[in-house]
Amino acid sequence: MGNSMGNVPTNTWNRYTHPEVTPGPEEEPTFDALLGFPNGRKLRTPPVREAELISAKIALDRRDYCADKLIEFHTCRANNYPFVVKCAHEKHAYLTCKHEDFIIRMKEYERERRLRVKKQETLKEIAAQGA
């Protein structure tokens, strides 16, 4: 399972029954990212540069917004081997970051889905008024 938008167990069924409102796992958002945010949004930027990820030999599927925590965890493990239990704090920080990133991605998925539902309802209302 990838880390893309809409990668939830019921996504396949929802895409089959409601394809017009269910975002796919590899789809880009269709609405403006600032829609509904009158004061703007904080831009998410990766905390680590690509060169640092390459030098730390971080796998491509782990190069995300938590890569800095992963590098700290791997460094701690290398420095404390064989007593890697001393790295419990770094591991916890990494897993917490992954969980928070998952929550943000699921909120973005749900935002996209709700905006699509709202757009469909608006189109139905316009069609009903025009008929």
PDB file of C-alpha atoms in Angstrom:
ATOM      1  CA  MET A   1       0.000   0.000   0.000  1.00  0.00           C
ATOM      2  CA  GLY A   2       1.398   3.357  -0.966  1.00  0.00           C
ATOM      3  CA  ASN A   3       1.144   6.607   0.908  1.00  0.00           C
ATOM      4  CA  SER A   4      -0.990   8.362  -1.665  1.00  0.00           C
ATOM      5  CA  MET A   5      -4.189  10.283  -1.252  1.00  0.00           C
ATOM      6  CA  GLY A   6      -7.240   8.082  -0.846  1.00  0.00           C
ATOM      7  CA  ASN A   7      -5.491   4.837  -0.048  1.00  0.00           C
ATOM      8  CA  VAL A   8      -8.022   3.456   2.411  1.00  0.00           C
ATOM      9  CA  PRO A   9      -9.670   0.001   2.468  1.00  0.00           C
ATOM     10  CA  THR A  10     -13.075   1.234   1.307  1.00  0.00           C
ATOM     11  CA  ASN A  11     -11.609   3.335  -1.488  1.00  0.00           C
ATOM     12  CA  THR A  12     -12.053   0.614  -4.125  1.00  0.00           C
ATOM     13  CA  TRP A  13     -15.741   0.203  -3.317  1.00  0.00           C
ATOM     14  CA  ASN A  14     -16.324   3.949  -3.166  1.00  0.00           C
ATOM     15  CA  ARG A  15     -14.544   4.464  -6.482  1.00  0.00           C
ATOM     16  CA  TYR A  16     -16.832   1.817  -8.002  1.00  0.00           C
ATOM     17  CA  THR A  17     -20.093   3.146  -6.549  1.00  0.00           C
ATOM     18  CA  HIS A  18     -19.296   6.897  -6.572  1.00  0.00           C
ATOM     19  CA  PRO A  19     -16.443   7.506  -9.042  1.00  0.00           C
ATOM     20  CA  GLU A  20     -17.377  11.159  -9.559  1.00  0.00           C
ATOM     21  CA  VAL A  21     -16.706  12.111  -5.933  1.00  0.00           C
ATOM     22  CA  THR A  22     -14.077   9.623  -4.734  1.00  0.00           C
ATOM     23  CA  PRO A  23     -10.448  10.688  -5.229  1.00  0.00           C
ATOM     24  CA  GLY A  24      -8.156   8.000  -6.552  1.00  0.00           C
ATOM     25  CA  PRO A  25      -4.906   7.020  -4.865  1.00  0.00           C
ATOM     26  CA  GLU A  26      -2.702   8.620  -7.533  1.00  0.00           C
ATOM     27  CA  GLU A  27      -4.865  11.643  -8.372  1.00  0.00           C
ATOM     28  CA  GLU A  28      -3.765  15.188  -7.759  1.00  0.00           C
ATOM     29  CA  PRO A  29      -6.180  17.483  -5.893  1.00  0.00           C
ATOM     30  CA  THR A  30      -8.684  19.121  -8.244  1.00  0.00           C
ATOM     31  CA  PHE A  31      -9.492  22.144  -6.083  1.00  0.00           C
ATOM     32  CA  ASP A  32      -7.412  25.153  -5.166  1.00  0.00           C
ATOM     33  CA  ALA A  33      -5.353  24.413  -2.054  1.00  0.00           C
ATOM     34  CA  LEU A  34      -6.288  27.820  -0.614  1.00  0.00           C
ATOM     35  CA  LEU A  35     -10.043  27.354  -1.130  1.00  0.00           C
ATOM     36  CA  GLY A  36     -11.677  27.895   2.257  1.00  0.00           C
ATOM     37  CA  PHE A  37      -8.580  29.419   3.835  1.00  0.00           C
ATOM     38  CA  PRO A  38      -9.029  33.203   3.706  1.00  0.00           C
ATOM     39  CA  ASN A  39      -5.742  33.817   5.549  1.00  0.00           C
ATOM     40  CA  GLY A  40      -3.786  31.276   3.530  1.00  0.00           C
ATOM     41  CA  ARG A  41      -2.179  27.997   4.545  1.00  0.00           C
ATOM     42  CA  LYS A  42       1.240  27.045   5.764  1.00  0.00           C
ATOM     43  CA  LEU A  43       3.164  25.398   2.936  1.00  0.00           C
ATOM     44  CA  ARG A  44       4.539  21.968   3.812  1.00  0.00           C
ATOM     45  CA  THR A  45       8.163  21.656   2.828  1.00  0.00           C
ATOM     46  CA  PRO A  46      10.362  18.588   3.232  1.00  0.00           C
ATOM     47  CA  PRO A  47      12.672  19.067   6.224  1.00  0.00           C
ATOM     48  CA  VAL A  48      15.684  17.483   4.501  1.00  0.00           C
ATOM     49  CA  ARG A  49      17.320  18.245   1.162  1.00  0.00           C
ATOM     50  CA  GLU A  50      17.605  15.537  -1.480  1.00  0.00           C
ATOM     51  CA  ALA A  51      21.416  15.457  -1.189  1.00  0.00           C
ATOM     52  CA  GLU A  52      21.160  14.659   2.531  1.00  0.00           C
ATOM     53  CA  LEU A  53      18.695  11.860   1.831  1.00  0.00           C
ATOM     54  CA  ILE A  54      21.031  10.364  -0.766  1.00  0.00           C
ATOM     55  CA  SER A  55      24.059  10.579   1.528  1.00  0.00           C
ATOM     56  CA  ALA A  56      22.064   8.990   4.383  1.00  0.00           C
ATOM     57  CA  LYS A  57      20.964   6.209   1.973  1.00  0.00           C
ATOM     58  CA  ILE A  58      17.296   6.709   2.750  1.00  0.00           C
ATOM     59  CA  ALA A  59      15.080   4.527   0.537  1.00  0.00           C
ATOM     60  CA  LEU A  60      12.882   6.318  -1.999  1.00  0.00           C
ATOM     61  CA  ASP A  61       9.660   5.186  -0.337  1.00  0.00           C
ATOM     62  CA  ARG A  62      10.788   6.727   2.971  1.00  0.00           C
ATOM     63  CA  ARG A  63      11.691  10.163   1.606  1.00  0.00           C
ATOM     64  CA  ASP A  64       8.821  12.116   3.054  1.00  0.00           C
ATOM     65  CA  TYR A  65       8.092  14.782   5.653  1.00  0.00           C
ATOM     66  CA  CYS A  66       9.498  12.554   8.413  1.00  0.00           C
ATOM     67  CA  ALA A  67      12.865  11.856   6.800  1.00  0.00           C
ATOM     68  CA  ASP A  68      14.723  14.033   9.323  1.00  0.00           C
ATOM     69  CA  LYS A  69      13.371  11.909  12.181  1.00  0.00           C
ATOM     70  CA  LEU A  70      14.309   8.738  10.318  1.00  0.00           C
ATOM     71  CA  ILE A  71      17.871   9.975   9.837  1.00  0.00           C
ATOM     72  CA  GLU A  72      18.107  10.762  13.570  1.00  0.00           C
ATOM     73  CA  PHE A  73      16.788   7.286  14.388  1.00  0.00           C
ATOM     74  CA  HIS A  74      19.242   5.538  12.039  1.00  0.00           C
ATOM     75  CA  THR A  75      22.122   7.630  13.386  1.00  0.00           C
ATOM     76  CA  CYS A  76      21.197   6.737  16.950  1.00  0.00           C
ATOM     77  CA  ARG A  77      21.019   3.044  16.071  1.00  0.00           C
ATOM     78  CA  ALA A  78      24.435   3.185  14.419  1.00  0.00           C
ATOM     79  CA  ASN A  79      25.973   5.032  17.388  1.00  0.00           C
ATOM     80  CA  ASN A  80      24.446   2.798  20.063  1.00  0.00           C
ATOM     81  CA  TYR A  81      24.664  -0.630  18.442  1.00  0.00           C
ATOM     82  CA  PRO A  82      24.105  -3.260  19.901  1.00  0.00           C
ATOM     83  CA  PHE A  83      22.192  -1.334  22.592  1.00  0.00           C
ATOM     84  CA  VAL A  84      19.600   0.014  20.164  1.00  0.00           C
ATOM     85  CA  VAL A  85      17.012   0.134  22.939  1.00  0.00           C
ATOM     86  CA  LYS A  86      18.619   3.464  23.843  1.00  0.00           C
ATOM     87  CA  CYS A  87      17.017   4.870  20.682  1.00  0.00           C
ATOM     88  CA  ALA A  88      13.439   4.450  21.876  1.00  0.00           C
ATOM     89  CA  HIS A  89      12.927   8.236  21.996  1.00  0.00           C
ATOM     90  CA  GLU A  90      14.095   8.697  18.392  1.00  0.00           C
ATOM     91  CA  LYS A  91      11.944   5.786  17.233  1.00  0.00           C
ATOM     92  CA  HIS A  92       8.926   7.230  19.025  1.00  0.00           C
ATOM     93  CA  ALA A  93       9.539  10.659  17.456  1.00  0.00           C
ATOM     94  CA  TYR A  94       9.720   9.072  13.992  1.00  0.00           C
ATOM     95  CA  LEU A  95       6.570   6.999  14.444  1.00  0.00           C
ATOM     96  CA  THR A  96       4.695  10.000  15.866  1.00  0.00           C
ATOM     97  CA  CYS A  97       5.723  12.046  12.838  1.00  0.00           C
ATOM     98  CA  LYS A  98       4.507   9.270  10.504  1.00  0.00           C
ATOM     99  CA  HIS A  99       1.166   9.150  12.319  1.00  0.00           C
ATOM    100  CA  GLU A 100       0.721  12.922  12.145  1.00  0.00           C
ATOM    101  CA  ASP A 101       1.619  12.870   8.433  1.00  0.00           C
ATOM    102  CA  PHE A 102      -0.991  10.154   7.872  1.00  0.00           C
ATOM    103  CA  ILE A 103      -3.614  12.263   9.654  1.00  0.00           C
ATOM    104  CA  ILE A 104      -2.780  15.277   7.465  1.00  0.00           C
ATOM    105  CA  ARG A 105      -3.025  13.173   4.288  1.00  0.00           C
ATOM    106  CA  MET A 106      -6.369  11.698   5.340  1.00  0.00           C
ATOM    107  CA  LYS A 107      -7.692  15.181   6.118  1.00  0.00           C
ATOM    108  CA  GLU A 108      -6.638  16.286   2.636  1.00  0.00           C
ATOM    109  CA  TYR A 109      -8.354  13.230   1.127  1.00  0.00           C
ATOM    110  CA  GLU A 110     -11.555  13.952   3.043  1.00  0.00           C
ATOM    111  CA  ARG A 111     -11.416  17.650   2.093  1.00  0.00           C
ATOM    112  CA  GLU A 112     -11.100  16.719  -1.582  1.00  0.00           C
ATOM    113  CA  ARG A 113     -13.966  14.202  -1.324  1.00  0.00           C
ATOM    114  CA  ARG A 114     -16.278  16.672   0.434  1.00  0.00           C
ATOM    115  CA  LEU A 115     -15.529  19.419  -2.083  1.00  0.00           C
ATOM    116  CA  ARG A 116     -16.353  16.993  -4.905  1.00  0.00           C
ATOM    117  CA  VAL A 117     -19.637  16.045  -3.212  1.00  0.00           C
ATOM    118  CA  LYS A 118     -20.493  19.737  -2.779  1.00  0.00           C
ATOM    119  CA  LYS A 119     -19.717  20.384  -6.456  1.00  0.00           C
ATOM    120  CA  GLN A 120     -21.981  17.496  -7.539  1.00  0.00           C
ATOM    121  CA  GLU A 121     -24.818  18.756  -5.336  1.00  0.00           C
ATOM    122  CA  THR A 122     -24.442  22.261  -6.775  1.00  0.00           C
ATOM    123  CA  LEU A 123     -24.556  20.883 -10.325  1.00  0.00           C
ATOM    124  CA  LYS A 124     -27.718  18.897  -9.508  1.00  0.00           C
ATOM    125  CA  GLU A 125     -29.393  22.008  -8.043  1.00  0.00           C
ATOM    126  CA  ILE A 126     -28.516  24.028 -11.154  1.00  0.00           C
ATOM    127  CA  ALA A 127     -29.865  21.267 -13.412  1.00  0.00           C
ATOM    128  CA  ALA A 128     -33.086  21.073 -11.359  1.00  0.00           C
ATOM    129  CA  GLN A 129     -33.598  24.840 -11.593  1.00  0.00           C
ATOM    130  CA  GLY A 130     -32.913  24.882 -15.314  1.00  0.00           C
ATOM    131  CA  ALA A 131     -35.352  22.064 -16.088  1.00  0.00           C
TER     132      ALA A 131
END
